[in-house]
mmCIF file of C-alpha atoms in Angstrom:
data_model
loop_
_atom_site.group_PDB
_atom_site.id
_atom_site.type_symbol
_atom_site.label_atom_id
_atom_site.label_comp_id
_atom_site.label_asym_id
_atom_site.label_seq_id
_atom_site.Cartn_x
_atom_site.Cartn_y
_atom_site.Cartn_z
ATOM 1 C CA UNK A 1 -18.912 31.012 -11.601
ATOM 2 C CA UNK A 2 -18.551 28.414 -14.216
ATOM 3 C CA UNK A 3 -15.425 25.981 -13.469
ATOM 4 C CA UNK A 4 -12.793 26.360 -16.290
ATOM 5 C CA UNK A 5 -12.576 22.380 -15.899
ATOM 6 C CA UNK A 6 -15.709 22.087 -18.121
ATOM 7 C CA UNK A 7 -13.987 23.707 -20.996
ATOM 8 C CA UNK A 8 -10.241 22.020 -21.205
ATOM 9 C CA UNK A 9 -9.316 19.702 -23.900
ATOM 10 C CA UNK A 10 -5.862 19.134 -22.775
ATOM 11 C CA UNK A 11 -6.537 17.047 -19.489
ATOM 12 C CA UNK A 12 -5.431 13.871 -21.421
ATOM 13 C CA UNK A 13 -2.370 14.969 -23.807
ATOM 14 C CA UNK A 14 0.095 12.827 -22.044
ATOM 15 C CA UNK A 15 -1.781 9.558 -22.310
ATOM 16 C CA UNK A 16 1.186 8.278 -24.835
ATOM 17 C CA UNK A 17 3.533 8.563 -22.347
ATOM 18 C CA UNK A 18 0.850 6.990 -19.760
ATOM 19 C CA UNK A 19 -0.657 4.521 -21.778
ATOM 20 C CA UNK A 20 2.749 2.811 -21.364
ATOM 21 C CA UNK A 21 4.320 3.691 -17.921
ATOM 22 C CA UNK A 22 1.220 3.242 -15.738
ATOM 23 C CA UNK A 23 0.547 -0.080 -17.285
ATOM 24 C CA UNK A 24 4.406 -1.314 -17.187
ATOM 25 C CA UNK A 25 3.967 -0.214 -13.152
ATOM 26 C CA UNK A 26 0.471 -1.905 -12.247
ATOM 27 C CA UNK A 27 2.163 -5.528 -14.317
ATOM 28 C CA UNK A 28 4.590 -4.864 -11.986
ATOM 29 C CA UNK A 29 2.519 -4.315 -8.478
ATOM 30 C CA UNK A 30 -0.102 -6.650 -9.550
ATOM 31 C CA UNK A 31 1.211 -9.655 -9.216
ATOM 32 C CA UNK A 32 4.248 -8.945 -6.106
ATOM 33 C CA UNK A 33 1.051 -7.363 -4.620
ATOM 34 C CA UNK A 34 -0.791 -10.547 -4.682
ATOM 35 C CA UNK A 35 1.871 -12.739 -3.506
ATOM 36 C CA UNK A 36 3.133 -10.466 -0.953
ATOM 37 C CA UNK A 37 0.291 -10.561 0.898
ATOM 38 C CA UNK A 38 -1.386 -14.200 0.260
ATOM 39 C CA UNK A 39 1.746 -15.182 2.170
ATOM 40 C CA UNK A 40 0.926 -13.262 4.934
ATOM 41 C CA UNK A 41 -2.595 -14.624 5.055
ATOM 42 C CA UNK A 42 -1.039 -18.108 4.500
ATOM 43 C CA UNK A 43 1.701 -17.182 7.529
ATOM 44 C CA UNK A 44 -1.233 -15.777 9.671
ATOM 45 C CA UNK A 45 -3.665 -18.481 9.054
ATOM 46 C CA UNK A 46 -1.499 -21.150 9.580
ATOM 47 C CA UNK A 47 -0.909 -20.486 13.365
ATOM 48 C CA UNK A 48 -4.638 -19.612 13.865
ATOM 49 C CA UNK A 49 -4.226 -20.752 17.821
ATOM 50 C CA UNK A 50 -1.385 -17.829 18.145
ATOM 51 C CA UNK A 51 -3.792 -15.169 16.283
ATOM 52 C CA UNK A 52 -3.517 -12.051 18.333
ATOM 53 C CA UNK A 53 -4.560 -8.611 18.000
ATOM 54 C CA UNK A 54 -1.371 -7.517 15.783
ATOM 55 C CA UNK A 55 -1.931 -10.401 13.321
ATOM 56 C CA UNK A 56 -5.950 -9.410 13.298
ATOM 57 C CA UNK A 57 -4.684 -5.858 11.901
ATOM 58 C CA UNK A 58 -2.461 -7.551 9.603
ATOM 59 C CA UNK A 59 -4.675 -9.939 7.946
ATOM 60 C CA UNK A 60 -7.432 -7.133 7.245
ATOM 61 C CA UNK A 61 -4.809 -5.390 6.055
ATOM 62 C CA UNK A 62 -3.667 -7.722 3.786
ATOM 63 C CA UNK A 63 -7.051 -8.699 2.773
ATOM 64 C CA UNK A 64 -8.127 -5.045 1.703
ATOM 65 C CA UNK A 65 -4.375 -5.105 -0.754
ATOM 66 C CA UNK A 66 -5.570 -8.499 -2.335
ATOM 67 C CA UNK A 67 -9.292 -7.188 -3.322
ATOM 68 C CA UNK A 68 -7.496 -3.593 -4.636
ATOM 69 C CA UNK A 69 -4.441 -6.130 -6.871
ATOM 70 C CA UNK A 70 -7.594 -7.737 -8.251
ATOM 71 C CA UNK A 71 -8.967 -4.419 -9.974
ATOM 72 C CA UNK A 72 -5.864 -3.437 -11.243
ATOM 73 C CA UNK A 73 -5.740 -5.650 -14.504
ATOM 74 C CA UNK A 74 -8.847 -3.426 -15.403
ATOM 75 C CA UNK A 75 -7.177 -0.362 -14.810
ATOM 76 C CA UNK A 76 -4.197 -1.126 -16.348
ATOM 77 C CA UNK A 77 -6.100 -1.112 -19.775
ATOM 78 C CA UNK A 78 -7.741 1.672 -18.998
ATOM 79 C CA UNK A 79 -4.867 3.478 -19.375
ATOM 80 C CA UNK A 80 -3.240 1.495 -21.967
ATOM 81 C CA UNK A 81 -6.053 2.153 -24.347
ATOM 82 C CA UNK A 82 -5.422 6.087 -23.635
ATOM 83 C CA UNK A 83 -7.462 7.060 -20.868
ATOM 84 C CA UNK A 84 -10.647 5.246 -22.449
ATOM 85 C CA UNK A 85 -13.244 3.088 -20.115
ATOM 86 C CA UNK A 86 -15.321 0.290 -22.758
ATOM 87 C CA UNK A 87 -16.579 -1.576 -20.104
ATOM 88 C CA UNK A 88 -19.452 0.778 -18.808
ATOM 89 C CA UNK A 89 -20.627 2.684 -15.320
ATOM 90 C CA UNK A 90 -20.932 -0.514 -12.940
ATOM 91 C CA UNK A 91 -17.586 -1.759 -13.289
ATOM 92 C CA UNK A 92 -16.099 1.953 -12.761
ATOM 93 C CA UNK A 93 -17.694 1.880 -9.421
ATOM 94 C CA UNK A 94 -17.089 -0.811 -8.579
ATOM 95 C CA UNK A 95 -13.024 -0.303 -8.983
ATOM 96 C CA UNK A 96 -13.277 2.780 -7.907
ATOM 97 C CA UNK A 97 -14.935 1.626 -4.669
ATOM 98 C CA UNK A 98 -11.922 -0.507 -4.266
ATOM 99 C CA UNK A 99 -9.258 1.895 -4.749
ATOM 100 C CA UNK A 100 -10.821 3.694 -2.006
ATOM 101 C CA UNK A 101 -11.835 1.004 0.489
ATOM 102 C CA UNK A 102 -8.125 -0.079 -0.261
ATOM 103 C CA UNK A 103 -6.698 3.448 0.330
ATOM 104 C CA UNK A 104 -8.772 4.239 3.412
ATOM 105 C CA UNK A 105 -8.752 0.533 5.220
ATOM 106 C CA UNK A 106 -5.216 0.686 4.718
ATOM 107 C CA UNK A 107 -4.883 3.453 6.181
ATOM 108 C CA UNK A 108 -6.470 2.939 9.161
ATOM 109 C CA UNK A 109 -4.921 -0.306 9.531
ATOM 110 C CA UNK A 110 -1.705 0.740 9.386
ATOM 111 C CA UNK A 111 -2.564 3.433 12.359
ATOM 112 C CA UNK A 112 -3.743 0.937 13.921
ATOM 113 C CA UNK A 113 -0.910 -1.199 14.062
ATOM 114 C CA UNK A 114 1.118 1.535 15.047
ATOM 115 C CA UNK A 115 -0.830 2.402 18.204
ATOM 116 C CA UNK A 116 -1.183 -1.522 19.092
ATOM 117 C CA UNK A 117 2.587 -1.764 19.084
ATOM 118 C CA UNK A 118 2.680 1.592 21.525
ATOM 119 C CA UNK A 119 0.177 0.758 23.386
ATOM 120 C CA UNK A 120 2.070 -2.466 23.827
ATOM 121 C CA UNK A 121 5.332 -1.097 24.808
ATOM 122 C CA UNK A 122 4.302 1.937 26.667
ATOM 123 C CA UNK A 123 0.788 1.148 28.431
ATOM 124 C CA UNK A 124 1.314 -2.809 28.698
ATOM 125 C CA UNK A 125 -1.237 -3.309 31.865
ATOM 126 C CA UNK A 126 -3.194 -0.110 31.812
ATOM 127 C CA UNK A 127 -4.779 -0.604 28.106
ATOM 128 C CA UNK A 128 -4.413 -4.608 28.159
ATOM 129 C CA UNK A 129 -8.042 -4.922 26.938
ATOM 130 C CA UNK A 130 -8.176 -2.861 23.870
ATOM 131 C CA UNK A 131 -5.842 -5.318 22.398
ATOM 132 C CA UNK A 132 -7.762 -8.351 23.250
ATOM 133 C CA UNK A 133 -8.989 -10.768 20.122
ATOM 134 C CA UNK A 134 -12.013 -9.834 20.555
ATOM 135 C CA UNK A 135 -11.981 -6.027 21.334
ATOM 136 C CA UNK A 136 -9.829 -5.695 18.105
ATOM 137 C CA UNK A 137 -11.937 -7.748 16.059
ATOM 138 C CA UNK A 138 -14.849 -4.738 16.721
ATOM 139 C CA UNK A 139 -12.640 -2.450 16.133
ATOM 140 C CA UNK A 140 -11.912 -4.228 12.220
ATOM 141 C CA UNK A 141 -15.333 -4.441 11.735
ATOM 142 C CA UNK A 142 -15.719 -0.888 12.905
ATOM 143 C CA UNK A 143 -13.672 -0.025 10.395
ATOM 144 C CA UNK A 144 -14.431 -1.741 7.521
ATOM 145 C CA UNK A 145 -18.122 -0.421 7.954
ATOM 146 C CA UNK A 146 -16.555 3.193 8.244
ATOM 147 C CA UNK A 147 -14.926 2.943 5.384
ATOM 148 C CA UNK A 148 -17.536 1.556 3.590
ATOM 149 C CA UNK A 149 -19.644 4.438 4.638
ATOM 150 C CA UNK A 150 -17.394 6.443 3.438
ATOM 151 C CA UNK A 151 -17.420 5.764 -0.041
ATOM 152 C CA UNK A 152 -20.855 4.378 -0.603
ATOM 153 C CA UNK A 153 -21.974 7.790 -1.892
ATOM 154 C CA UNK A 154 -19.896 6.854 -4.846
ATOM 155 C CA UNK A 155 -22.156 5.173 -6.118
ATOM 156 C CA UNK A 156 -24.973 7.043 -6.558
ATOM 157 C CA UNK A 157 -22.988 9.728 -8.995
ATOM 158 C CA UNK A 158 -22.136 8.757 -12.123
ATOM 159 C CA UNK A 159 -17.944 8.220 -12.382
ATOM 160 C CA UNK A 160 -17.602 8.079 -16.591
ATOM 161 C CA UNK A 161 -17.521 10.921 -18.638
ATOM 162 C CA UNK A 162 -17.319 11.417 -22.086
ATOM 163 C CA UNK A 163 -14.697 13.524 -23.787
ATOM 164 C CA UNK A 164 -14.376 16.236 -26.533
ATOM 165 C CA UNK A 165 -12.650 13.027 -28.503
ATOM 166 C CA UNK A 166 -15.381 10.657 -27.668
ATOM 167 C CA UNK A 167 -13.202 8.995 -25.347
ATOM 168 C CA UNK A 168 -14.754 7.683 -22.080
ATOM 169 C CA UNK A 169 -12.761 8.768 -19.028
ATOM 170 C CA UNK A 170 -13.463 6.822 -15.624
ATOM 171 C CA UNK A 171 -12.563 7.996 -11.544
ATOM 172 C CA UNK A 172 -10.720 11.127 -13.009
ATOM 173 C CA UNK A 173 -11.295 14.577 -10.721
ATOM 174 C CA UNK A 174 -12.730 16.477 -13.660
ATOM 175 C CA UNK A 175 -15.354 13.823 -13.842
ATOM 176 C CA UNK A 176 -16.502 15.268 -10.253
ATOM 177 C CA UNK A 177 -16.357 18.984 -10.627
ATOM 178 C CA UNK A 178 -20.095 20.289 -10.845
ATOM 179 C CA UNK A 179 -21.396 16.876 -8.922
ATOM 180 C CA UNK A 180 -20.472 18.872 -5.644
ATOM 181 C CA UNK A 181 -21.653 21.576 -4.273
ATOM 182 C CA UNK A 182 -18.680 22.709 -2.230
ATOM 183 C CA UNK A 183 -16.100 20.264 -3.423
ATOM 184 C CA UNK A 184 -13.080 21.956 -2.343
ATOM 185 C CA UNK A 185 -14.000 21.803 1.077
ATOM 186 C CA UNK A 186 -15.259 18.430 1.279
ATOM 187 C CA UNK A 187 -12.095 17.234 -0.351
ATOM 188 C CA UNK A 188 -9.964 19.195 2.338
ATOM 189 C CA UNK A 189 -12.094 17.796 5.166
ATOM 190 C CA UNK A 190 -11.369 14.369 3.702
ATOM 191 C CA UNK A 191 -7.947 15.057 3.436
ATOM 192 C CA UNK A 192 -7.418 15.717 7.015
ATOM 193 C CA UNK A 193 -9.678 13.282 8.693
ATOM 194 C CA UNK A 194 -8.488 10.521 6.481
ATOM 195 C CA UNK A 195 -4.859 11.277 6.050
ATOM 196 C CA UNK A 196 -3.778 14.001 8.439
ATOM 197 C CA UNK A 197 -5.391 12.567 11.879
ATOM 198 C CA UNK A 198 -3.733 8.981 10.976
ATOM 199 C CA UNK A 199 0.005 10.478 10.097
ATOM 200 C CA UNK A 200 -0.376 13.009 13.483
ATOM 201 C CA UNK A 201 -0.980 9.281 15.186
ATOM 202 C CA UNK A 202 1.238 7.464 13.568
ATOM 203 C CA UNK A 203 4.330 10.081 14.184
ATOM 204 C CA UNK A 204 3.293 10.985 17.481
ATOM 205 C CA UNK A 205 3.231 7.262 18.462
ATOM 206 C CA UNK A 206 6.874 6.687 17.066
ATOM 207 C CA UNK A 207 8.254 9.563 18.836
ATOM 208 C CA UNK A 208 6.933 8.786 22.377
ATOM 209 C CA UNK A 209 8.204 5.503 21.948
ATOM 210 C CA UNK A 210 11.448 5.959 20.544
ATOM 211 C CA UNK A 211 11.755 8.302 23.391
ATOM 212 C CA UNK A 212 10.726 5.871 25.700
ATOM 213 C CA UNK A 213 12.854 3.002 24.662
ATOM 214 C CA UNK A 214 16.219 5.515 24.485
ATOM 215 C CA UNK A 215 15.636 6.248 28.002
ATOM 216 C CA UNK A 216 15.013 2.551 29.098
ATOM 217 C CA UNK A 217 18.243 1.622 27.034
ATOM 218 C CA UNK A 218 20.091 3.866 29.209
ATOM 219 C CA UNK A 219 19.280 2.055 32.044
ATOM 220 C CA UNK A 220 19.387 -1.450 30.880
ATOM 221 C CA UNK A 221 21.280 -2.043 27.826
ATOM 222 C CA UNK A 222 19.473 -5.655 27.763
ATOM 223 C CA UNK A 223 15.710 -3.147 26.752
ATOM 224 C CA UNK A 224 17.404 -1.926 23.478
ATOM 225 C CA UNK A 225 18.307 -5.503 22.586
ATOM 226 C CA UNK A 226 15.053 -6.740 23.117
ATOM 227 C CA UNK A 227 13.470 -8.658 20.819
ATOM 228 C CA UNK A 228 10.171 -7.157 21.677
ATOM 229 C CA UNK A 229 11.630 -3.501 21.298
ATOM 230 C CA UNK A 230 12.723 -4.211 17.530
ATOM 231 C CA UNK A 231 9.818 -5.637 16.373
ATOM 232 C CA UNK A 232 7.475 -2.668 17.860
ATOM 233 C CA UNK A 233 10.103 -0.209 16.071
ATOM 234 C CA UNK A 234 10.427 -2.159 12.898
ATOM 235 C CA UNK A 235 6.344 -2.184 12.901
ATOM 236 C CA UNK A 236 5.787 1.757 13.359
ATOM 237 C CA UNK A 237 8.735 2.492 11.431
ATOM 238 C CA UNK A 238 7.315 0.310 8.686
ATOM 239 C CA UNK A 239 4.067 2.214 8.664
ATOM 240 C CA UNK A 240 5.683 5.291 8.915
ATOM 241 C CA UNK A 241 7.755 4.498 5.601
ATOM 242 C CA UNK A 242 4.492 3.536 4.298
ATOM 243 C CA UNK A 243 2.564 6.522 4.598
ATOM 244 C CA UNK A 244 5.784 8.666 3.415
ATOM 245 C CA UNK A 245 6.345 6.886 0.730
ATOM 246 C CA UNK A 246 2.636 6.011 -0.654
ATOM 247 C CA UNK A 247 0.183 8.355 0.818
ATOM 248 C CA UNK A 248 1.770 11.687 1.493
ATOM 249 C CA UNK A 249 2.309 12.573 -2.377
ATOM 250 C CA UNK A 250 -1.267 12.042 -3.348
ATOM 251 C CA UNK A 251 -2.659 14.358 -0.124
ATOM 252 C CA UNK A 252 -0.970 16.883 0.072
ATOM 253 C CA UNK A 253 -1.195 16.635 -3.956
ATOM 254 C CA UNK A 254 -4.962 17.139 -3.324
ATOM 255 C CA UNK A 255 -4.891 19.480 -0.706
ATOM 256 C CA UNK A 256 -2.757 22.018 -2.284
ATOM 257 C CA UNK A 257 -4.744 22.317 -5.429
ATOM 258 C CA UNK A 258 -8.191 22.453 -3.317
ATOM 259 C CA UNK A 259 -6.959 25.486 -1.252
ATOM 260 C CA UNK A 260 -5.565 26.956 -4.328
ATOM 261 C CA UNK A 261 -9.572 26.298 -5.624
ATOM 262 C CA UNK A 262 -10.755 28.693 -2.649
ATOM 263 C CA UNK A 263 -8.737 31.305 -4.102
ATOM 264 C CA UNK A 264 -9.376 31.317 -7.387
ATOM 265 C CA UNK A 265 -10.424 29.663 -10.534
ATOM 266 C CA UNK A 266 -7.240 27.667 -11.896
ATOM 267 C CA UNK A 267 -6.951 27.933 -15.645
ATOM 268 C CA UNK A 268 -6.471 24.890 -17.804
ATOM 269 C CA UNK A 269 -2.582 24.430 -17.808
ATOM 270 C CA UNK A 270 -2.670 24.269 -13.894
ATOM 271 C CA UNK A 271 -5.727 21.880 -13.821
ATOM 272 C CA UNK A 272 -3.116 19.953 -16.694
ATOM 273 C CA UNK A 273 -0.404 19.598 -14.458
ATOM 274 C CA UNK A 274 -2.935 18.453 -11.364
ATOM 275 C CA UNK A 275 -3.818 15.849 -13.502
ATOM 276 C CA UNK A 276 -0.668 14.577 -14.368
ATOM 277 C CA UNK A 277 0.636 14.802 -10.919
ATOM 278 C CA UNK A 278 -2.495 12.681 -9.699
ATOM 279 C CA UNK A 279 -1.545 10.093 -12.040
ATOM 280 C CA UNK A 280 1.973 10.025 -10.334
ATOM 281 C CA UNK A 281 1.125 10.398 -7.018
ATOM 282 C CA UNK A 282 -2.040 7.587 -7.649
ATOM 283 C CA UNK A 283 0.263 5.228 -8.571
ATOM 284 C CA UNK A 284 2.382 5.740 -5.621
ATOM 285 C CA UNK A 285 -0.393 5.157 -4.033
ATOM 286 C CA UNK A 286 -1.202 1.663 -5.331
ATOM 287 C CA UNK A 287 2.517 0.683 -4.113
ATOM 288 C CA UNK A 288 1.383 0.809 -0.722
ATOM 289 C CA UNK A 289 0.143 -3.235 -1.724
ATOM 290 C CA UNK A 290 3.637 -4.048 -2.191
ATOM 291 C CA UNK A 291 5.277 -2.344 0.475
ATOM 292 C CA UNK A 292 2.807 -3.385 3.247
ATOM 293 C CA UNK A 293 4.880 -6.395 3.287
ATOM 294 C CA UNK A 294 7.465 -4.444 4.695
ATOM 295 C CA UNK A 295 5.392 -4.069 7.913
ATOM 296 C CA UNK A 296 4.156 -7.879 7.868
ATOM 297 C CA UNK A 297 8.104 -8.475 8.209
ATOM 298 C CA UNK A 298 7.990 -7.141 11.442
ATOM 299 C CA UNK A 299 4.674 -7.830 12.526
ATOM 300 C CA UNK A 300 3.768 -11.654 11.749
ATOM 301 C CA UNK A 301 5.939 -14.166 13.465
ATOM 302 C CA UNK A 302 6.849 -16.798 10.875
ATOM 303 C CA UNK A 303 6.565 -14.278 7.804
ATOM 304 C CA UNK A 304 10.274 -13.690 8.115
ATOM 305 C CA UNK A 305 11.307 -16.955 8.382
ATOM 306 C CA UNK A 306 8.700 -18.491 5.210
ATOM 307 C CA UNK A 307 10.298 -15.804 3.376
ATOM 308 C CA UNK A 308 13.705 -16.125 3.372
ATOM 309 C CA UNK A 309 13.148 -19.610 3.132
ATOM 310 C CA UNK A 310 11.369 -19.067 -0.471
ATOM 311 C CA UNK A 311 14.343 -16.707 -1.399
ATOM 312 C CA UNK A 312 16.661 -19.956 -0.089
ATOM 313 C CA UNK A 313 14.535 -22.293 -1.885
ATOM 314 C CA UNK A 314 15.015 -20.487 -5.629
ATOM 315 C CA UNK A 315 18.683 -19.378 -5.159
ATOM 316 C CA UNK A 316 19.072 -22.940 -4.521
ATOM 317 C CA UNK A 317 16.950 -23.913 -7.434
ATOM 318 C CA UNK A 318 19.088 -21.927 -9.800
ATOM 319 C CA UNK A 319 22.144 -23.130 -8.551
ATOM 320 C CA UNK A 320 20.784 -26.301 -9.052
ATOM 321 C CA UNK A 321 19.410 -25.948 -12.332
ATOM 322 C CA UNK A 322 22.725 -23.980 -13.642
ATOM 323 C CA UNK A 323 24.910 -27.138 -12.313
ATOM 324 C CA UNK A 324 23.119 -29.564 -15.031
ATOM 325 C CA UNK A 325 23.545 -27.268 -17.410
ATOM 326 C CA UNK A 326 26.398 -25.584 -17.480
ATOM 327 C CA UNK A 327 30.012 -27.568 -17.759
ATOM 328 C CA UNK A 328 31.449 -24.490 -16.915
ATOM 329 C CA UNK A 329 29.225 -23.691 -13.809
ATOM 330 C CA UNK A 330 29.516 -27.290 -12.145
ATOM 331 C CA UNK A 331 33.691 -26.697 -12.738
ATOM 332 C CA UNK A 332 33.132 -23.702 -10.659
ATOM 333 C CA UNK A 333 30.643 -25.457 -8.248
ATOM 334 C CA UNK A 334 33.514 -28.611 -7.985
ATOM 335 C CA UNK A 335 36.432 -25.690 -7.200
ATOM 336 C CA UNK A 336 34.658 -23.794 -4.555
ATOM 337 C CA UNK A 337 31.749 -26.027 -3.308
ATOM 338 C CA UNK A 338 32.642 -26.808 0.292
ATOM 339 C CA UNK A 339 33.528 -23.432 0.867
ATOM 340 C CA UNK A 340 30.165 -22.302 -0.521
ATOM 341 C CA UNK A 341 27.894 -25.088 1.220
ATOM 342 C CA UNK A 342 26.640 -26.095 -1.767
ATOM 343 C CA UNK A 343 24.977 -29.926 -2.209
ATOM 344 C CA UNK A 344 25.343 -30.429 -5.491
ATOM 345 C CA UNK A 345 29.311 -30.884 -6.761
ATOM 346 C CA UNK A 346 30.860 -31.814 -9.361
ATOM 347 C CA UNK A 347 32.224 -34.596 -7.448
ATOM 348 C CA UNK A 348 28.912 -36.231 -6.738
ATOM 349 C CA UNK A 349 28.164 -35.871 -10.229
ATOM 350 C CA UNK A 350 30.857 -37.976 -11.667
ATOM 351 C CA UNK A 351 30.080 -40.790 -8.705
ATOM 352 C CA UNK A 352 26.553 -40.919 -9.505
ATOM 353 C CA UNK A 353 27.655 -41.308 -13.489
#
C-alpha cells in the first residue's frame, strides 16, 4: 500500500513561524550549551588525581553535549532558510549522526549515573568493582561503540530529499518512509530499548533509594543530613528531570504515531501535525545540553563552587562597573555599602580623588 507521505505538500507550511522560533532557541542553547559543559570538563579535569567513576560518566557526558552544540549553528540555518539544506548529503550525515550519538550517549549516560549513585548508596561493598576507574572506563567505551553502532546505518541511506518546491529537506521522517521495510516497528523497538529500558532504570533506581534513605532517616536523623545522601538524590533526581523534561516528549511523540502506523494509513493533516510536533518535541530534545548541567551540580565536586563563584565574579563586576558610572548608583553604594558588603564606596572614592 503506497504511504500517503509520498504525496503531501503541506509537511512544511509552518516554516515562517519555524524559520524564526527554532533558530531564536538553538542561539539560545548553543552557546549556554557550550559553556555549561566546558566548565564541567574544566572542573573535572582539573582534579584529574580525584577522577572517579561518577566524574568518568560526567565528562563523556559532557563531551557528547559539546560535539552535538557544535552542529547546531548548521541547523539553525537550516531552518532559518525554511526548511532548505544548501550544503549537500555529507554534512546532513554527519549532523545527523550527532544528534543521535548526542541523544543516545546521553542517554545512557545519564542511566548510568543514576545506577552508580544507587549502587553507591544501596550496594556499597557488594558491587564495589563495577564502579572502579577502570571497570567504568569499559563500560564508556562500551557505550560509545554501541551507540555508534547504532547509528552507523545512517549513513549508508541517503538523509536529503527534494521537495514539490525544490526545496531540499534534511533528517526529516518523511525523508525515511519507503527506505524501510518495516519502519514502524523498527522505530518502536528503538523506542523502547533506547528510551523505555533507561527511564524503567532510572525510576526504579530513585524509588528504591528514596525508599531506602526514608527508612534509614528514621533511624538516624544524622543519614538524611548526609552529605553523601543529597548528592546521590540531587544526581538521580537530576536525571530524572532530564529525561522528563527533554526526552519523554519526543518518544512517546514517536511511538504514538508508529502504533497509530500499524493501524492504518494516516492521511496528510495527521502526518502535518507529527511533523510539527517533532519539531517541538526535537528541540526539547536539544535542551537536554543545557540542562545536563543541572546533574553536573550535583555530581562534580568543585562545579558548584566554580560556579557560583563566576555568578559572584559578574554581579560584582556590574556593581563595579555601575559605581564609576553612575553618580546616582555610587550615592546608593555610599548609603547602604557596609550593610551590603560591598568594596567599592563612595567613601573610598572621594579618598582616592
Amino acid at each position: 500500500m503506497m504511504s500517503s507521505e509520498n504525496n503531501c505538500t503541506n509537511l512544511y507550511d509552518h516554516r515562517a513561524v519555524a524559520r524564526v522560533l527554532i533558530p531564536l532557541a538553538y542561539s539560545i542553547i548553543c552557546p549556554v550549551g557550550l559553556l555549561a559543559n566546558a566548565l564541567a570538563l574544566h572542573v573535572i579535569f582539573s582534579n584529574i588525581t580525584k577522577i572517579n567513576s561518577i566524574t568518568l560518566y560526567s565528562a563523556n557526558l559532557a563531551v557528547s553535549d559539546i560535539l552535538f552544540c557544535l552542529s547546531l549553528p548548521l541547523r539553525a540555518v537550516y531552518y532559518g532558510l525554511g526548511f532548505h539544506w544548501p550544503l549537500g548529503e555529507g554534512l546532513c550525515k554527519t549532523i545527523t549522526l550527532l544528534f543521535y550519538l548526542n541523544c543516545y550517549a546521553g542517554v545512557n549516560f545519564m542511566t548510568c549515573l543514576a545506577v552508580d549513585r544507587f549502587v553507591a548508596l544501596v550496594f556499597p561493598q557488594n558491587l564495589v568493582k563495577l564502579r572502579k576507574v577502570k571497570n567504568v572506563r569499559l563500560v564508556c567505551l562500551a557505550i560509545w561503540l554501541l551507540v555508534f553502532a547504532q547509528t552507523l546505518p545512517l549513513l549508508t541511506i541517503n538523509l536529503t530529499k527534494t521537495e514539490h518546491d525544490n526545496s531540499i529537506t534534511c533528517m526529516e521522517y518523511p525523508n525515511f518512509e519507503g527506505l524501510f521495510k518495516g519502519l514502524p516497528y523498527m522505530l518502536i523497538v528503538g523506542v523502547v530499548l533506547g528510551f523505555g529500558v533507561p527511564v524503567v532504570t532510572i525510576i526504579a533506581c530513585y524509588s528504591i533509594l528514596t525508599r531506602k534513605l526514608r527508612l534509614a532517616a528514621k533511624s538516624n536523623r544524622l543519614t538524611e543530613r548526609s552529605g553523601r545522601t543529597k548528592k546521590a538524590r540531587g544526581v538521580i533526581a537530576g536525571v530524572v528531570f532530564v529525561f522528563v523534561v527533554c526526552f519523554s516528549p519526543y518518544h512517546i511523540d514517536l511511538l504514538q504515531y508508529m502504533i497509530r502506523k500499524l493501524f492504518y494509513a494516516p492521511d496528510c493533516k495527521e502526518l502535518q501535525s507529527f511533523q510539527i510536533s517533532l519539531h517541538i518535541t526535537v528541540c526539547l530534545m536539544n535542551l537536554n545540553s543545557c540542562l545536563d548541567p543541572f546533574v553536573y551540580f550535583f555530581a562534580c565536586k568543585g562545579y558548584k563552587q566554580k560556579l557560583m563563584r563566576m555568578m559572584k565574579w559578574q554581579v560584582g563586576t556590574h556593581f563595579s562597573s555601575a559605581g564609576r558610572i553612575s553618580p546616582e548608583s555610587s550615592g546608593i553604594g555610599e548609603e547602604h555599602g557596609t550593610r551590603r558588603n560591598t568594596r567599592i564606596t563612595m567613601n573610598t572614592i572621594r579618598e582616592a580623588r
